[in-house]
């Protein structure tokens, strides 16, 4: 029978998250019903809720879920009721990039995850009073006590690790870690710079601390976050509230520039400063996402010494191998995500939104 569950619904662009009873379909082939235990709140959720992307509203968002499988549809392999799972992004599994181990660049990534609000066949797995709602967000819509999740969004994880501790792995953490491990791949003696000390940036710092990088420089305007960055592995910090970024990076690298830079702010001025601060053959990874259509001017001649600017989605991760590896690091205490997390009861989702917007918390995690 269809499942009635409590969900946080955004009624229209700019409206708050309000709790409402909704109905979930029975699991179809390739889907599973998951009882959500924890769900991270991400800036992407807030951007869609504000109307910044053409997601159909009213709708249910949430894309950093973690929970326990309750039922599976036909054709779902390797998962059974009782399994602990982290929920991540959806992908088709059949396009060239999916087959090549890069599902974050799936040919149908945008409609499957960010803007469609429907299954590939056009139906929604969630409704209210008989009317379909926007759902299937990142294949999960996990701001609900239960979610109907596409199997390719599910990653089975070690049941000994608390789900509240690993919910952020589905998006923000794997993005920051993947920027370092999957793209920059620091070599001995490298200088890495992380622009922005939010959840993604600090995840990049923790990842960099597990590499042979000699310098890990974190840039932000909030002194408390820079202090936390040092505790998580940063060797140097730059507070741009009172320091010129270009001058500081030049001084820290003896004028050579940085070997790798992770840009997480979405600010095009910061992005340009990062590009200018690259060493010869250095790489800038662009993670922060400004509004669609945003452009940035670059010094073309400045790029000719082998500099690279690379866009990144979700860490370019193959989730079925990457997320369990991160869970193991959390279990061993080598990836201290608890330093980023503040928990909120699900009913206090609006307080979590306010605290995140005000910068009072780095990674809010809703608990159910």
PDB file of N, CA and C in Angstrom, residues 54-56 110-119 134-136:
ATOM      1  N   UNK A  54      14.622  25.877 -11.922  1.00  0.00           N
ATOM      2  CA  UNK A  54      13.245  25.563 -12.336  1.00  0.00           C
ATOM      3  C   UNK A  54      12.746  24.215 -11.843  1.00  0.00           C
ATOM      4  N   UNK A  55      12.823  23.989 -10.531  1.00  0.00           N
ATOM      5  CA  UNK A  55      12.285  22.779  -9.928  1.00  0.00           C
ATOM      6  C   UNK A  55      10.801  23.001  -9.654  1.00  0.00           C
ATOM      7  N   UNK A  56       9.944  22.019  -9.965  1.00  0.00           N
ATOM      8  CA  UNK A  56       8.495  22.222  -9.776  1.00  0.00           C
ATOM      9  C   UNK A  56       8.094  22.281  -8.311  1.00  0.00           C
ATOM     10  N   UNK A 110      21.088  16.646 -14.997  1.00  0.00           N
ATOM     11  CA  UNK A 110      20.244  17.780 -14.584  1.00  0.00           C
ATOM     12  C   UNK A 110      18.792  17.382 -14.360  1.00  0.00           C
ATOM     13  N   UNK A 111      18.119  16.739 -15.316  1.00  0.00           N
ATOM     14  CA  UNK A 111      16.723  16.374 -15.042  1.00  0.00           C
ATOM     15  C   UNK A 111      16.576  15.300 -13.974  1.00  0.00           C
ATOM     16  N   UNK A 112      17.539  14.397 -13.847  1.00  0.00           N
ATOM     17  CA  UNK A 112      17.437  13.347 -12.837  1.00  0.00           C
ATOM     18  C   UNK A 112      17.605  13.888 -11.428  1.00  0.00           C
ATOM     19  N   UNK A 113      18.350  14.982 -11.286  1.00  0.00           N
ATOM     20  CA  UNK A 113      18.733  15.438  -9.956  1.00  0.00           C
ATOM     21  C   UNK A 113      18.203  16.808  -9.574  1.00  0.00           C
ATOM     22  N   UNK A 114      18.378  17.789 -10.429  1.00  0.00           N
ATOM     23  CA  UNK A 114      18.285  19.166  -9.995  1.00  0.00           C
ATOM     24  C   UNK A 114      17.031  19.905 -10.437  1.00  0.00           C
ATOM     25  N   UNK A 115      16.541  19.637 -11.624  1.00  0.00           N
ATOM     26  CA  UNK A 115      15.462  20.485 -12.133  1.00  0.00           C
ATOM     27  C   UNK A 115      14.218  19.722 -12.558  1.00  0.00           C
ATOM     28  N   UNK A 116      14.288  18.399 -12.619  1.00  0.00           N
ATOM     29  CA  UNK A 116      13.157  17.658 -13.171  1.00  0.00           C
ATOM     30  C   UNK A 116      11.971  17.549 -12.236  1.00  0.00           C
ATOM     31  N   UNK A 117      12.251  17.107 -10.986  1.00  0.00           N
ATOM     32  CA  UNK A 117      11.178  16.917 -10.021  1.00  0.00           C
ATOM     33  C   UNK A 117      10.296  15.721 -10.297  1.00  0.00           C
ATOM     34  N   UNK A 118      10.721  14.881 -11.232  1.00  0.00           N
ATOM     35  CA  UNK A 118       9.926  13.709 -11.629  1.00  0.00           C
ATOM     36  C   UNK A 118      10.851  12.537 -11.905  1.00  0.00           C
ATOM     37  N   UNK A 119      10.269  11.329 -11.936  1.00  0.00           N
ATOM     38  CA  UNK A 119      10.990  10.183 -12.456  1.00  0.00           C
ATOM     39  C   UNK A 119      11.249  10.383 -13.955  1.00  0.00           C
ATOM     40  N   UNK A 134       6.528  18.130  -6.585  1.00  0.00           N
ATOM     41  CA  UNK A 134       7.897  17.997  -7.062  1.00  0.00           C
ATOM     42  C   UNK A 134       8.643  17.053  -6.130  1.00  0.00           C
ATOM     43  N   UNK A 135       9.264  16.053  -6.699  1.00  0.00           N
ATOM     44  CA  UNK A 135       9.967  15.058  -5.896  1.00  0.00           C
ATOM     45  C   UNK A 135      11.156  14.522  -6.655  1.00  0.00           C
ATOM     46  N   UNK A 136      11.630  13.337  -6.261  1.00  0.00           N
ATOM     47  CA  UNK A 136      12.750  12.692  -6.957  1.00  0.00           C
ATOM     48  C   UNK A 136      13.976  13.601  -6.978  1.00  0.00           C
TER      49      UNK A 136
END
